[in-house]
Amino acid sequence: MENILVIGAAGQIGSELVIALRKKYGSENVFATDIKQPPADVLEGGPFQILDVMDNNRLIHFVIRHKITQIYHLAAVLSGNAEKIPLQAWDINMQSLMNILDLAKEVTDVKRIFWPSSIAIFGPSTPRQDTPQYTITEPNTVYGISKLAGERWVEYYHQRYGLDIRSIRYPGLISYKTEAGGGTTDYAVEIFYDAIREGKYESFLSEDTSLPMMFMDDAIQATIDLMDAELEDLSIHSSYNVAGMSFNPKQLAEEIKEHIPEFEITYKPDFRQAIADSWPACIDDSVAKKDWGLNYKYDIKCLTKTMLDGIKEKLS
Ligand code: SER
């Protein structure tokens, strides 16, 4: 039997992953934690506790008391927010990971860990088209530097201590249940809310800024598939490239116009433009496909319809 700890259960990924894990492993076996209250279904559908991953003593006690066997560590300061508080973001992103890695080394019940990396580990010198699994990684954002350092530590703990830690370099994640907080790819979520509420959107990225994106259902499925894979099938112990789909703000606006013909988009790039320009436009995810059967259900059309329907229902 698995006892699962999710850290960051109130966040964009956590609030959906907890529900999926509870379906798979049973509600009582998935312990949702965060420093803030999660959505009602996470709070009411199984155990929830306020827990700060930076509080190492409480974290260790929690893991031992609940005989935790798997940890999903999703708490992080995202790219846009991290640029506003560089040292604090570095501290939170790194120390929280080190707390988890060191704990897993000591507490033998913990058999498997999931920790997300990001397309932010790439930088301006990385090839932007079909970015390979192995390539130049010179990130120039605090978030990207912390994720790249995290990847190195994750692989180190695997090689040196035999820990089973699995990771995906998520592209921009699009969902309507919980809004994203402070990322560069957030435009692709905000645009849907503003399209419905205002009929227009001012994009903080230019019209031709292509980035890799993924609908949350596909991201959750990919996460579960990777965690279910046999360890011997995994050739990557840092983090797997995952591509999703690639589009730019103009293309997404065109799709929205198919549903809301009067929708208008304007462009006013801010500091996040430079971050987006340093990231890949599209990714080569062939290693993930080969090792653990990565696949997707959503394309831009399906994503657009699902987002508009979902947000309309949520707001009504
Ligand atoms: N979506 C994240 C961000 O924009 C990238 O991992 O920060």
PDB file of C-alpha atoms and ligand atoms in Angstrom:
ATOM      1  CA  MET A   1       0.000   0.000   0.000  1.00  0.00           C
ATOM      2  CA  GLU A   2       1.223   3.488  -0.844  1.00  0.00           C
ATOM      3  CA  ASN A   3       1.023   6.510   1.465  1.00  0.00           C
ATOM      4  CA  ILE A   4       1.503   9.573  -0.645  1.00  0.00           C
ATOM      5  CA  LEU A   5       2.546  13.083   0.363  1.00  0.00           C
ATOM      6  CA  VAL A   6       1.804  15.961  -2.010  1.00  0.00           C
ATOM      7  CA  ILE A   7       3.600  19.221  -1.183  1.00  0.00           C
ATOM      8  CA  GLY A   8       2.078  22.225  -2.927  1.00  0.00           C
ATOM      9  CA  ALA A   9      -1.436  20.750  -3.033  1.00  0.00           C
ATOM     10  CA  ALA A  10      -3.088  24.164  -3.347  1.00  0.00           C
ATOM     11  CA  GLY A  11      -1.138  25.070  -6.476  1.00  0.00           C
ATOM     12  CA  GLN A  12      -1.934  24.801 -10.161  1.00  0.00           C
ATOM     13  CA  ILE A  13      -0.562  21.261 -10.542  1.00  0.00           C
ATOM     14  CA  GLY A  14      -1.137  20.032  -6.988  1.00  0.00           C
ATOM     15  CA  SER A  15      -4.838  20.829  -6.859  1.00  0.00           C
ATOM     16  CA  GLU A  16      -5.443  18.515  -9.834  1.00  0.00           C
ATOM     17  CA  LEU A  17      -2.792  15.894  -9.106  1.00  0.00           C
ATOM     18  CA  VAL A  18      -4.185  15.251  -5.596  1.00  0.00           C
ATOM     19  CA  ILE A  19      -7.592  14.400  -7.065  1.00  0.00           C
ATOM     20  CA  ALA A  20      -6.054  12.026  -9.637  1.00  0.00           C
ATOM     21  CA  LEU A  21      -3.840  10.330  -7.031  1.00  0.00           C
ATOM     22  CA  ARG A  22      -6.772   9.890  -4.630  1.00  0.00           C
ATOM     23  CA  LYS A  23      -8.722   8.149  -7.395  1.00  0.00           C
ATOM     24  CA  LYS A  24      -5.792   5.850  -8.030  1.00  0.00           C
ATOM     25  CA  TYR A  25      -4.579   5.131  -4.492  1.00  0.00           C
ATOM     26  CA  GLY A  26      -7.646   5.834  -2.315  1.00  0.00           C
ATOM     27  CA  SER A  27      -8.612   9.132  -0.689  1.00  0.00           C
ATOM     28  CA  GLU A  28      -7.232   8.338   2.758  1.00  0.00           C
ATOM     29  CA  ASN A  29      -3.793   7.451   1.400  1.00  0.00           C
ATOM     30  CA  VAL A  30      -3.018  10.761  -0.271  1.00  0.00           C
ATOM     31  CA  PHE A  31      -1.933  13.477   2.181  1.00  0.00           C
ATOM     32  CA  ALA A  32      -2.316  16.924   0.659  1.00  0.00           C
ATOM     33  CA  THR A  33      -0.196  19.702   2.211  1.00  0.00           C
ATOM     34  CA  ASP A  34       0.518  23.337   1.445  1.00  0.00           C
ATOM     35  CA  ILE A  35       1.177  26.633   3.228  1.00  0.00           C
ATOM     36  CA  LYS A  36      -2.253  27.844   2.107  1.00  0.00           C
ATOM     37  CA  GLN A  37      -5.781  26.433   1.938  1.00  0.00           C
ATOM     38  CA  PRO A  38      -6.417  24.336  -1.188  1.00  0.00           C
ATOM     39  CA  PRO A  39      -9.669  24.245  -3.218  1.00  0.00           C
ATOM     40  CA  ALA A  40     -12.676  22.671  -1.449  1.00  0.00           C
ATOM     41  CA  ASP A  41     -12.443  19.287  -3.187  1.00  0.00           C
ATOM     42  CA  VAL A  42      -8.804  18.834  -2.115  1.00  0.00           C
ATOM     43  CA  LEU A  43      -9.620  19.982   1.431  1.00  0.00           C
ATOM     44  CA  GLU A  44     -12.702  17.818   1.842  1.00  0.00           C
ATOM     45  CA  GLY A  45     -11.804  14.788  -0.280  1.00  0.00           C
ATOM     46  CA  GLY A  46      -9.097  13.374   2.000  1.00  0.00           C
ATOM     47  CA  PRO A  47      -6.420  14.354   4.507  1.00  0.00           C
ATOM     48  CA  PHE A  48      -5.096  17.915   4.254  1.00  0.00           C
ATOM     49  CA  GLN A  49      -2.644  19.703   6.518  1.00  0.00           C
ATOM     50  CA  ILE A  50      -0.916  23.051   6.483  1.00  0.00           C
ATOM     51  CA  LEU A  51       2.791  22.172   6.190  1.00  0.00           C
ATOM     52  CA  ASP A  52       5.769  24.298   5.165  1.00  0.00           C
ATOM     53  CA  VAL A  53       8.348  22.235   3.268  1.00  0.00           C
ATOM     54  CA  MET A  54      11.001  24.673   4.559  1.00  0.00           C
ATOM     55  CA  ASP A  55      10.245  23.510   8.128  1.00  0.00           C
ATOM     56  CA  ASN A  56      12.449  20.435   8.001  1.00  0.00           C
ATOM     57  CA  ASN A  57      11.619  19.115  11.480  1.00  0.00           C
ATOM     58  CA  ARG A  58       7.891  19.130  10.922  1.00  0.00           C
ATOM     59  CA  LEU A  59       8.379  17.665   7.463  1.00  0.00           C
ATOM     60  CA  ILE A  60      10.404  14.716   8.791  1.00  0.00           C
ATOM     61  CA  HIS A  61       7.883  14.079  11.569  1.00  0.00           C
ATOM     62  CA  PHE A  62       5.023  14.169   9.102  1.00  0.00           C
ATOM     63  CA  VAL A  63       6.706  11.689   6.765  1.00  0.00           C
ATOM     64  CA  ILE A  64       7.541   9.266   9.578  1.00  0.00           C
ATOM     65  CA  ARG A  65       4.165   9.552  11.353  1.00  0.00           C
ATOM     66  CA  HIS A  66       2.194   8.852   8.173  1.00  0.00           C
ATOM     67  CA  LYS A  67       4.608   6.202   6.863  1.00  0.00           C
ATOM     68  CA  ILE A  68       4.939   8.100   3.586  1.00  0.00           C
ATOM     69  CA  THR A  69       6.180   5.985   0.671  1.00  0.00           C
ATOM     70  CA  GLN A  70       5.944   8.501  -2.201  1.00  0.00           C
ATOM     71  CA  ILE A  71       6.492  12.259  -2.217  1.00  0.00           C
ATOM     72  CA  TYR A  72       5.389  14.720  -4.910  1.00  0.00           C
ATOM     73  CA  HIS A  73       7.228  17.971  -4.201  1.00  0.00           C
ATOM     74  CA  LEU A  74       5.510  20.662  -6.276  1.00  0.00           C
ATOM     75  CA  ALA A  75       6.185  23.823  -4.258  1.00  0.00           C
ATOM     76  CA  ALA A  76       8.286  26.450  -6.062  1.00  0.00           C
ATOM     77  CA  VAL A  77       8.525  30.134  -6.909  1.00  0.00           C
ATOM     78  CA  LEU A  78       7.873  30.400 -10.680  1.00  0.00           C
ATOM     79  CA  SER A  79       9.910  32.322 -13.252  1.00  0.00           C
ATOM     80  CA  GLY A  80       8.256  35.763 -13.229  1.00  0.00           C
ATOM     81  CA  ASN A  81       7.909  35.957  -9.456  1.00  0.00           C
ATOM     82  CA  ALA A  82      11.430  34.654  -8.873  1.00  0.00           C
ATOM     83  CA  GLU A  83      12.923  37.571 -10.816  1.00  0.00           C
ATOM     84  CA  LYS A  84      11.353  39.935  -8.258  1.00  0.00           C
ATOM     85  CA  ILE A  85      12.891  38.146  -5.241  1.00  0.00           C
ATOM     86  CA  PRO A  86      15.978  36.355  -6.632  1.00  0.00           C
ATOM     87  CA  LEU A  87      17.720  35.219  -3.441  1.00  0.00           C
ATOM     88  CA  GLN A  88      14.523  34.301  -1.638  1.00  0.00           C
ATOM     89  CA  ALA A  89      13.331  32.315  -4.666  1.00  0.00           C
ATOM     90  CA  TRP A  90      16.669  30.498  -4.886  1.00  0.00           C
ATOM     91  CA  ASP A  91      16.459  29.688  -1.176  1.00  0.00           C
ATOM     92  CA  ILE A  92      12.888  28.368  -1.390  1.00  0.00           C
ATOM     93  CA  ASN A  93      13.363  26.380  -4.582  1.00  0.00           C
ATOM     94  CA  MET A  94      16.686  24.808  -3.552  1.00  0.00           C
ATOM     95  CA  GLN A  95      16.317  24.332   0.194  1.00  0.00           C
ATOM     96  CA  SER A  96      12.922  22.692  -0.165  1.00  0.00           C
ATOM     97  CA  LEU A  97      14.345  20.173  -2.643  1.00  0.00           C
ATOM     98  CA  MET A  98      17.398  19.491  -0.478  1.00  0.00           C
ATOM     99  CA  ASN A  99      15.122  18.903   2.533  1.00  0.00           C
ATOM    100  CA  ILE A 100      13.203  16.275   0.554  1.00  0.00           C
ATOM    101  CA  LEU A 101      16.280  14.582  -0.919  1.00  0.00           C
ATOM    102  CA  ASP A 102      18.058  14.328   2.382  1.00  0.00           C
ATOM    103  CA  LEU A 103      14.947  13.099   4.141  1.00  0.00           C
ATOM    104  CA  ALA A 104      14.432  10.381   1.516  1.00  0.00           C
ATOM    105  CA  LYS A 105      18.016   9.243   1.983  1.00  0.00           C
ATOM    106  CA  GLU A 106      17.399   8.704   5.729  1.00  0.00           C
ATOM    107  CA  VAL A 107      13.761   7.539   5.847  1.00  0.00           C
ATOM    108  CA  THR A 108      13.763   4.183   4.121  1.00  0.00           C
ATOM    109  CA  ASP A 109       9.955   3.962   3.797  1.00  0.00           C
ATOM    110  CA  VAL A 110      10.169   6.683   1.129  1.00  0.00           C
ATOM    111  CA  LYS A 111      10.621   4.706  -2.070  1.00  0.00           C
ATOM    112  CA  ARG A 112       9.863   7.179  -4.848  1.00  0.00           C
ATOM    113  CA  ILE A 113       9.848  10.950  -5.367  1.00  0.00           C
ATOM    114  CA  PHE A 114       8.457  13.225  -8.053  1.00  0.00           C
ATOM    115  CA  TRP A 115       9.932  16.688  -8.511  1.00  0.00           C
ATOM    116  CA  PRO A 116       9.095  18.906 -11.486  1.00  0.00           C
ATOM    117  CA  SER A 117      11.730  20.607 -13.572  1.00  0.00           C
ATOM    118  CA  SER A 118      10.921  23.011 -16.396  1.00  0.00           C
ATOM    119  CA  ILE A 119      11.705  24.257 -19.885  1.00  0.00           C
ATOM    120  CA  ALA A 120      13.297  27.115 -17.894  1.00  0.00           C
ATOM    121  CA  ILE A 121      16.494  25.048 -17.514  1.00  0.00           C
ATOM    122  CA  PHE A 122      17.238  26.022 -21.126  1.00  0.00           C
ATOM    123  CA  GLY A 123      18.635  29.432 -21.994  1.00  0.00           C
ATOM    124  CA  PRO A 124      19.472  31.795 -24.847  1.00  0.00           C
ATOM    125  CA  SER A 125      22.306  29.584 -26.131  1.00  0.00           C
ATOM    126  CA  THR A 126      20.071  26.474 -26.330  1.00  0.00           C
ATOM    127  CA  PRO A 127      18.777  25.510 -29.819  1.00  0.00           C
ATOM    128  CA  ARG A 128      15.171  26.835 -29.761  1.00  0.00           C
ATOM    129  CA  GLN A 129      13.680  24.395 -32.277  1.00  0.00           C
ATOM    130  CA  ASP A 130      13.247  20.725 -31.367  1.00  0.00           C
ATOM    131  CA  THR A 131      15.367  21.271 -28.275  1.00  0.00           C
ATOM    132  CA  PRO A 132      17.045  17.920 -27.588  1.00  0.00           C
ATOM    133  CA  GLN A 133      17.043  16.041 -24.292  1.00  0.00           C
ATOM    134  CA  TYR A 134      20.803  16.649 -24.051  1.00  0.00           C
ATOM    135  CA  THR A 135      21.836  20.126 -25.144  1.00  0.00           C
ATOM    136  CA  ILE A 136      23.348  23.418 -23.979  1.00  0.00           C
ATOM    137  CA  THR A 137      21.731  24.506 -20.717  1.00  0.00           C
ATOM    138  CA  GLU A 138      22.715  28.031 -19.699  1.00  0.00           C
ATOM    139  CA  PRO A 139      19.561  29.463 -18.084  1.00  0.00           C
ATOM    140  CA  ASN A 140      19.633  33.161 -17.228  1.00  0.00           C
ATOM    141  CA  THR A 141      16.664  33.314 -14.847  1.00  0.00           C
ATOM    142  CA  VAL A 142      16.727  32.523 -11.135  1.00  0.00           C
ATOM    143  CA  TYR A 143      13.946  29.988 -11.620  1.00  0.00           C
ATOM    144  CA  GLY A 144      15.842  28.284 -14.463  1.00  0.00           C
ATOM    145  CA  ILE A 145      19.109  28.229 -12.523  1.00  0.00           C
ATOM    146  CA  SER A 146      17.331  26.681  -9.520  1.00  0.00           C
ATOM    147  CA  LYS A 147      15.645  24.025 -11.680  1.00  0.00           C
ATOM    148  CA  LEU A 148      18.902  23.143 -13.445  1.00  0.00           C
ATOM    149  CA  ALA A 149      20.759  22.893 -10.133  1.00  0.00           C
ATOM    150  CA  GLY A 150      17.864  20.781  -8.860  1.00  0.00           C
ATOM    151  CA  GLU A 151      18.207  18.406 -11.807  1.00  0.00           C
ATOM    152  CA  ARG A 152      21.885  17.957 -11.049  1.00  0.00           C
ATOM    153  CA  TRP A 153      21.158  17.216  -7.356  1.00  0.00           C
ATOM    154  CA  VAL A 154      18.365  14.804  -8.240  1.00  0.00           C
ATOM    155  CA  GLU A 155      20.685  12.825 -10.488  1.00  0.00           C
ATOM    156  CA  TYR A 156      23.446  12.977  -7.873  1.00  0.00           C
ATOM    157  CA  TYR A 157      21.162  11.499  -5.187  1.00  0.00           C
ATOM    158  CA  HIS A 158      20.120   8.773  -7.592  1.00  0.00           C
ATOM    159  CA  GLN A 159      23.686   7.849  -8.508  1.00  0.00           C
ATOM    160  CA  ARG A 160      25.223   8.211  -5.080  1.00  0.00           C
ATOM    161  CA  TYR A 161      22.430   6.983  -2.785  1.00  0.00           C
ATOM    162  CA  GLY A 162      20.213   5.000  -5.159  1.00  0.00           C
ATOM    163  CA  LEU A 163      17.165   7.227  -4.630  1.00  0.00           C
ATOM    164  CA  ASP A 164      14.342   6.762  -7.130  1.00  0.00           C
ATOM    165  CA  ILE A 165      13.495  10.341  -8.107  1.00  0.00           C
ATOM    166  CA  ARG A 166      11.528  11.055 -11.268  1.00  0.00           C
ATOM    167  CA  SER A 167      11.113  14.337 -13.049  1.00  0.00           C
ATOM    168  CA  ILE A 168       9.572  16.064 -16.051  1.00  0.00           C
ATOM    169  CA  ARG A 169      10.663  19.339 -17.626  1.00  0.00           C
ATOM    170  CA  TYR A 170       7.128  20.690 -17.797  1.00  0.00           C
ATOM    171  CA  PRO A 171       6.313  23.138 -20.557  1.00  0.00           C
ATOM    172  CA  GLY A 172       3.781  25.914 -19.793  1.00  0.00           C
ATOM    173  CA  LEU A 173       0.817  24.271 -18.088  1.00  0.00           C
ATOM    174  CA  ILE A 174      -2.693  25.366 -18.973  1.00  0.00           C
ATOM    175  CA  SER A 175      -5.657  24.730 -16.687  1.00  0.00           C
ATOM    176  CA  TYR A 176      -8.712  26.470 -15.271  1.00  0.00           C
ATOM    177  CA  LYS A 177      -9.176  24.886 -11.856  1.00  0.00           C
ATOM    178  CA  THR A 178      -6.430  26.806 -10.037  1.00  0.00           C
ATOM    179  CA  GLU A 179      -4.788  29.821 -11.617  1.00  0.00           C
ATOM    180  CA  ALA A 180      -1.035  29.686 -12.219  1.00  0.00           C
ATOM    181  CA  GLY A 181       1.036  31.969 -10.068  1.00  0.00           C
ATOM    182  CA  GLY A 182       3.749  34.172 -11.482  1.00  0.00           C
ATOM    183  CA  GLY A 183       5.035  32.229 -14.482  1.00  0.00           C
ATOM    184  CA  THR A 184       6.021  33.436 -17.946  1.00  0.00           C
ATOM    185  CA  THR A 185       3.631  31.024 -19.649  1.00  0.00           C
ATOM    186  CA  ASP A 186       0.669  32.318 -17.593  1.00  0.00           C
ATOM    187  CA  TYR A 187      -0.549  34.441 -20.507  1.00  0.00           C
ATOM    188  CA  ALA A 188      -1.980  31.255 -22.014  1.00  0.00           C
ATOM    189  CA  VAL A 189      -4.241  30.905 -18.959  1.00  0.00           C
ATOM    190  CA  GLU A 190      -5.082  34.603 -18.386  1.00  0.00           C
ATOM    191  CA  ILE A 191      -6.124  35.037 -22.015  1.00  0.00           C
ATOM    192  CA  PHE A 192      -9.098  32.674 -21.556  1.00  0.00           C
ATOM    193  CA  TYR A 193     -10.388  34.437 -18.424  1.00  0.00           C
ATOM    194  CA  ASP A 194     -10.103  37.871 -20.047  1.00  0.00           C
ATOM    195  CA  ALA A 195     -11.696  36.604 -23.272  1.00  0.00           C
ATOM    196  CA  ILE A 196     -14.759  35.502 -21.322  1.00  0.00           C
ATOM    197  CA  ARG A 197     -14.924  38.385 -18.845  1.00  0.00           C
ATOM    198  CA  GLU A 198     -13.842  41.303 -21.055  1.00  0.00           C
ATOM    199  CA  GLY A 199     -13.820  40.071 -24.645  1.00  0.00           C
ATOM    200  CA  LYS A 200     -10.222  41.293 -24.967  1.00  0.00           C
ATOM    201  CA  TYR A 201      -6.723  40.589 -23.662  1.00  0.00           C
ATOM    202  CA  GLU A 202      -3.469  42.525 -23.423  1.00  0.00           C
ATOM    203  CA  SER A 203      -0.645  40.008 -23.836  1.00  0.00           C
ATOM    204  CA  PHE A 204       2.622  40.508 -21.948  1.00  0.00           C
ATOM    205  CA  LEU A 205       4.375  38.479 -24.668  1.00  0.00           C
ATOM    206  CA  SER A 206       4.655  39.540 -28.318  1.00  0.00           C
ATOM    207  CA  GLU A 207       2.399  37.958 -30.943  1.00  0.00           C
ATOM    208  CA  ASP A 208       5.048  35.652 -32.386  1.00  0.00           C
ATOM    209  CA  THR A 209       6.476  34.273 -29.133  1.00  0.00           C
ATOM    210  CA  SER A 210       6.134  30.513 -29.552  1.00  0.00           C
ATOM    211  CA  LEU A 211       6.446  28.398 -26.429  1.00  0.00           C
ATOM    212  CA  PRO A 212       5.767  24.751 -25.598  1.00  0.00           C
ATOM    213  CA  MET A 213       2.494  24.292 -23.680  1.00  0.00           C
ATOM    214  CA  MET A 214       0.476  21.430 -22.278  1.00  0.00           C
ATOM    215  CA  PHE A 215      -3.073  21.021 -21.022  1.00  0.00           C
ATOM    216  CA  MET A 216      -3.189  19.984 -17.361  1.00  0.00           C
ATOM    217  CA  ASP A 217      -4.953  16.638 -17.961  1.00  0.00           C
ATOM    218  CA  ASP A 218      -2.080  15.574 -20.207  1.00  0.00           C
ATOM    219  CA  ALA A 219       0.458  16.805 -17.644  1.00  0.00           C
ATOM    220  CA  ILE A 220      -1.208  14.837 -14.837  1.00  0.00           C
ATOM    221  CA  GLN A 221      -1.387  11.710 -16.989  1.00  0.00           C
ATOM    222  CA  ALA A 222       2.271  12.074 -17.954  1.00  0.00           C
ATOM    223  CA  THR A 223       3.250  12.474 -14.296  1.00  0.00           C
ATOM    224  CA  ILE A 224       1.352   9.354 -13.258  1.00  0.00           C
ATOM    225  CA  ASP A 225       2.692   7.360 -16.224  1.00  0.00           C
ATOM    226  CA  LEU A 226       6.275   8.322 -15.374  1.00  0.00           C
ATOM    227  CA  MET A 227       5.764   7.407 -11.709  1.00  0.00           C
ATOM    228  CA  ASP A 228       4.249   4.046 -12.737  1.00  0.00           C
ATOM    229  CA  ALA A 229       7.093   3.150 -15.117  1.00  0.00           C
ATOM    230  CA  GLU A 230       9.561   0.413 -14.248  1.00  0.00           C
ATOM    231  CA  LEU A 231      12.786   1.929 -12.943  1.00  0.00           C
ATOM    232  CA  GLU A 232      14.888  -0.152 -15.325  1.00  0.00           C
ATOM    233  CA  ASP A 233      13.071   1.382 -18.320  1.00  0.00           C
ATOM    234  CA  LEU A 234      14.168   4.898 -17.339  1.00  0.00           C
ATOM    235  CA  SER A 235      17.346   6.107 -19.010  1.00  0.00           C
ATOM    236  CA  ILE A 236      17.105   9.652 -17.623  1.00  0.00           C
ATOM    237  CA  HIS A 237      17.603  10.364 -13.928  1.00  0.00           C
ATOM    238  CA  SER A 238      17.759  14.142 -14.178  1.00  0.00           C
ATOM    239  CA  SER A 239      14.519  15.185 -15.926  1.00  0.00           C
ATOM    240  CA  TYR A 240      12.632  14.242 -19.103  1.00  0.00           C
ATOM    241  CA  ASN A 241      11.876  16.639 -21.956  1.00  0.00           C
ATOM    242  CA  VAL A 242       8.112  16.813 -22.575  1.00  0.00           C
ATOM    243  CA  ALA A 243       6.878  18.819 -25.569  1.00  0.00           C
ATOM    244  CA  GLY A 244       3.101  19.144 -25.434  1.00  0.00           C
ATOM    245  CA  MET A 245       2.141  21.535 -28.239  1.00  0.00           C
ATOM    246  CA  SER A 246       3.716  24.788 -29.391  1.00  0.00           C
ATOM    247  CA  PHE A 247       1.889  27.998 -30.279  1.00  0.00           C
ATOM    248  CA  ASN A 248       2.224  31.762 -29.941  1.00  0.00           C
ATOM    249  CA  PRO A 249      -0.233  34.360 -28.549  1.00  0.00           C
ATOM    250  CA  LYS A 250      -1.491  35.225 -32.041  1.00  0.00           C
ATOM    251  CA  GLN A 251      -2.310  31.619 -32.875  1.00  0.00           C
ATOM    252  CA  LEU A 252      -4.066  31.123 -29.548  1.00  0.00           C
ATOM    253  CA  ALA A 253      -6.080  34.321 -30.098  1.00  0.00           C
ATOM    254  CA  GLU A 254      -7.164  32.989 -33.517  1.00  0.00           C
ATOM    255  CA  GLU A 255      -8.447  29.811 -31.879  1.00  0.00           C
ATOM    256  CA  ILE A 256     -10.366  31.813 -29.263  1.00  0.00           C
ATOM    257  CA  LYS A 257     -11.920  33.915 -32.046  1.00  0.00           C
ATOM    258  CA  GLU A 258     -13.434  30.731 -33.477  1.00  0.00           C
ATOM    259  CA  HIS A 259     -15.586  30.661 -30.322  1.00  0.00           C
ATOM    260  CA  ILE A 260     -15.759  34.386 -29.467  1.00  0.00           C
ATOM    261  CA  PRO A 261     -15.593  36.217 -32.854  1.00  0.00           C
ATOM    262  CA  GLU A 262     -15.432  39.707 -31.276  1.00  0.00           C
ATOM    263  CA  PHE A 263     -12.389  38.783 -29.120  1.00  0.00           C
ATOM    264  CA  GLU A 264      -9.502  41.249 -29.485  1.00  0.00           C
ATOM    265  CA  ILE A 265      -5.872  40.869 -28.498  1.00  0.00           C
ATOM    266  CA  THR A 266      -3.261  43.612 -28.056  1.00  0.00           C
ATOM    267  CA  TYR A 267       0.413  43.225 -27.200  1.00  0.00           C
ATOM    268  CA  LYS A 268       2.435  45.010 -24.523  1.00  0.00           C
ATOM    269  CA  PRO A 269       5.527  42.895 -23.766  1.00  0.00           C
ATOM    270  CA  ASP A 270       6.992  43.340 -20.274  1.00  0.00           C
ATOM    271  CA  PHE A 271      10.046  41.849 -18.493  1.00  0.00           C
ATOM    272  CA  ARG A 272       8.731  38.346 -19.134  1.00  0.00           C
ATOM    273  CA  GLN A 273       9.376  38.752 -22.884  1.00  0.00           C
ATOM    274  CA  ALA A 274      13.117  38.329 -22.307  1.00  0.00           C
ATOM    275  CA  ILE A 275      12.462  35.198 -20.264  1.00  0.00           C
ATOM    276  CA  ALA A 276      10.246  33.711 -22.990  1.00  0.00           C
ATOM    277  CA  ASP A 277      12.838  34.608 -25.654  1.00  0.00           C
ATOM    278  CA  SER A 278      15.433  32.577 -23.759  1.00  0.00           C
ATOM    279  CA  TRP A 279      13.256  29.422 -23.738  1.00  0.00           C
ATOM    280  CA  PRO A 280      12.676  26.815 -26.471  1.00  0.00           C
ATOM    281  CA  ALA A 281       9.893  27.252 -29.024  1.00  0.00           C
ATOM    282  CA  CYS A 282       9.392  23.500 -29.396  1.00  0.00           C
ATOM    283  CA  ILE A 283      10.874  20.474 -27.727  1.00  0.00           C
ATOM    284  CA  ASP A 284      12.092  17.017 -28.748  1.00  0.00           C
ATOM    285  CA  ASP A 285      10.405  14.564 -26.356  1.00  0.00           C
ATOM    286  CA  SER A 286      11.398  11.334 -28.115  1.00  0.00           C
ATOM    287  CA  VAL A 287      13.245   9.932 -25.092  1.00  0.00           C
ATOM    288  CA  ALA A 288      10.148  10.195 -22.857  1.00  0.00           C
ATOM    289  CA  LYS A 289       8.048   8.581 -25.599  1.00  0.00           C
ATOM    290  CA  LYS A 290      10.482   5.700 -25.930  1.00  0.00           C
ATOM    291  CA  ASP A 291      11.195   5.131 -22.209  1.00  0.00           C
ATOM    292  CA  TRP A 292       7.707   5.392 -20.687  1.00  0.00           C
ATOM    293  CA  GLY A 293       5.221   5.938 -23.499  1.00  0.00           C
ATOM    294  CA  LEU A 294       4.540   9.675 -23.135  1.00  0.00           C
ATOM    295  CA  ASN A 295       1.465  10.678 -25.163  1.00  0.00           C
ATOM    296  CA  TYR A 296      -1.031  13.535 -25.393  1.00  0.00           C
ATOM    297  CA  LYS A 297      -4.771  13.891 -25.877  1.00  0.00           C
ATOM    298  CA  TYR A 298      -5.051  17.662 -26.280  1.00  0.00           C
ATOM    299  CA  ASP A 299      -4.162  19.834 -29.263  1.00  0.00           C
ATOM    300  CA  ILE A 300      -4.735  23.602 -29.450  1.00  0.00           C
ATOM    301  CA  LYS A 301      -8.353  23.198 -30.649  1.00  0.00           C
ATOM    302  CA  CYS A 302      -9.357  20.760 -27.944  1.00  0.00           C
ATOM    303  CA  LEU A 303      -7.500  22.826 -25.331  1.00  0.00           C
ATOM    304  CA  THR A 304      -9.258  26.049 -26.360  1.00  0.00           C
ATOM    305  CA  LYS A 305     -12.730  24.547 -26.222  1.00  0.00           C
ATOM    306  CA  THR A 306     -12.087  22.808 -22.904  1.00  0.00           C
ATOM    307  CA  MET A 307     -10.674  25.994 -21.323  1.00  0.00           C
ATOM    308  CA  LEU A 308     -13.557  28.195 -22.506  1.00  0.00           C
ATOM    309  CA  ASP A 309     -16.228  25.700 -21.395  1.00  0.00           C
ATOM    310  CA  GLY A 310     -14.508  25.076 -18.070  1.00  0.00           C
ATOM    311  CA  ILE A 311     -14.026  28.756 -17.198  1.00  0.00           C
ATOM    312  CA  LYS A 312     -17.591  29.654 -18.211  1.00  0.00           C
ATOM    313  CA  GLU A 313     -18.910  26.981 -15.877  1.00  0.00           C
ATOM    314  CA  LYS A 314     -16.548  28.015 -13.085  1.00  0.00           C
ATOM    315  CA  LEU A 315     -17.546  31.693 -13.314  1.00  0.00           C
ATOM    316  CA  SER A 316     -21.295  31.080 -13.557  1.00  0.00           C
TER     317      SER A 316
HETATM  318  N1  SER B   1       5.357  27.768 -16.405  1.00  0.00           N
HETATM  319  C1  SER B   1       6.610  28.044 -15.768  1.00  0.00           C
HETATM  320  C2  SER B   1       6.891  29.480 -15.711  1.00  0.00           C
HETATM  321  O1  SER B   1       6.471  30.179 -16.610  1.00  0.00           O
HETATM  322  C3  SER B   1       7.706  27.348 -16.510  1.00  0.00           C
HETATM  323  O2  SER B   1       8.039  26.186 -15.862  1.00  0.00           O
HETATM  324  O3  SER B   1       7.542  29.925 -14.823  1.00  0.00           O
END
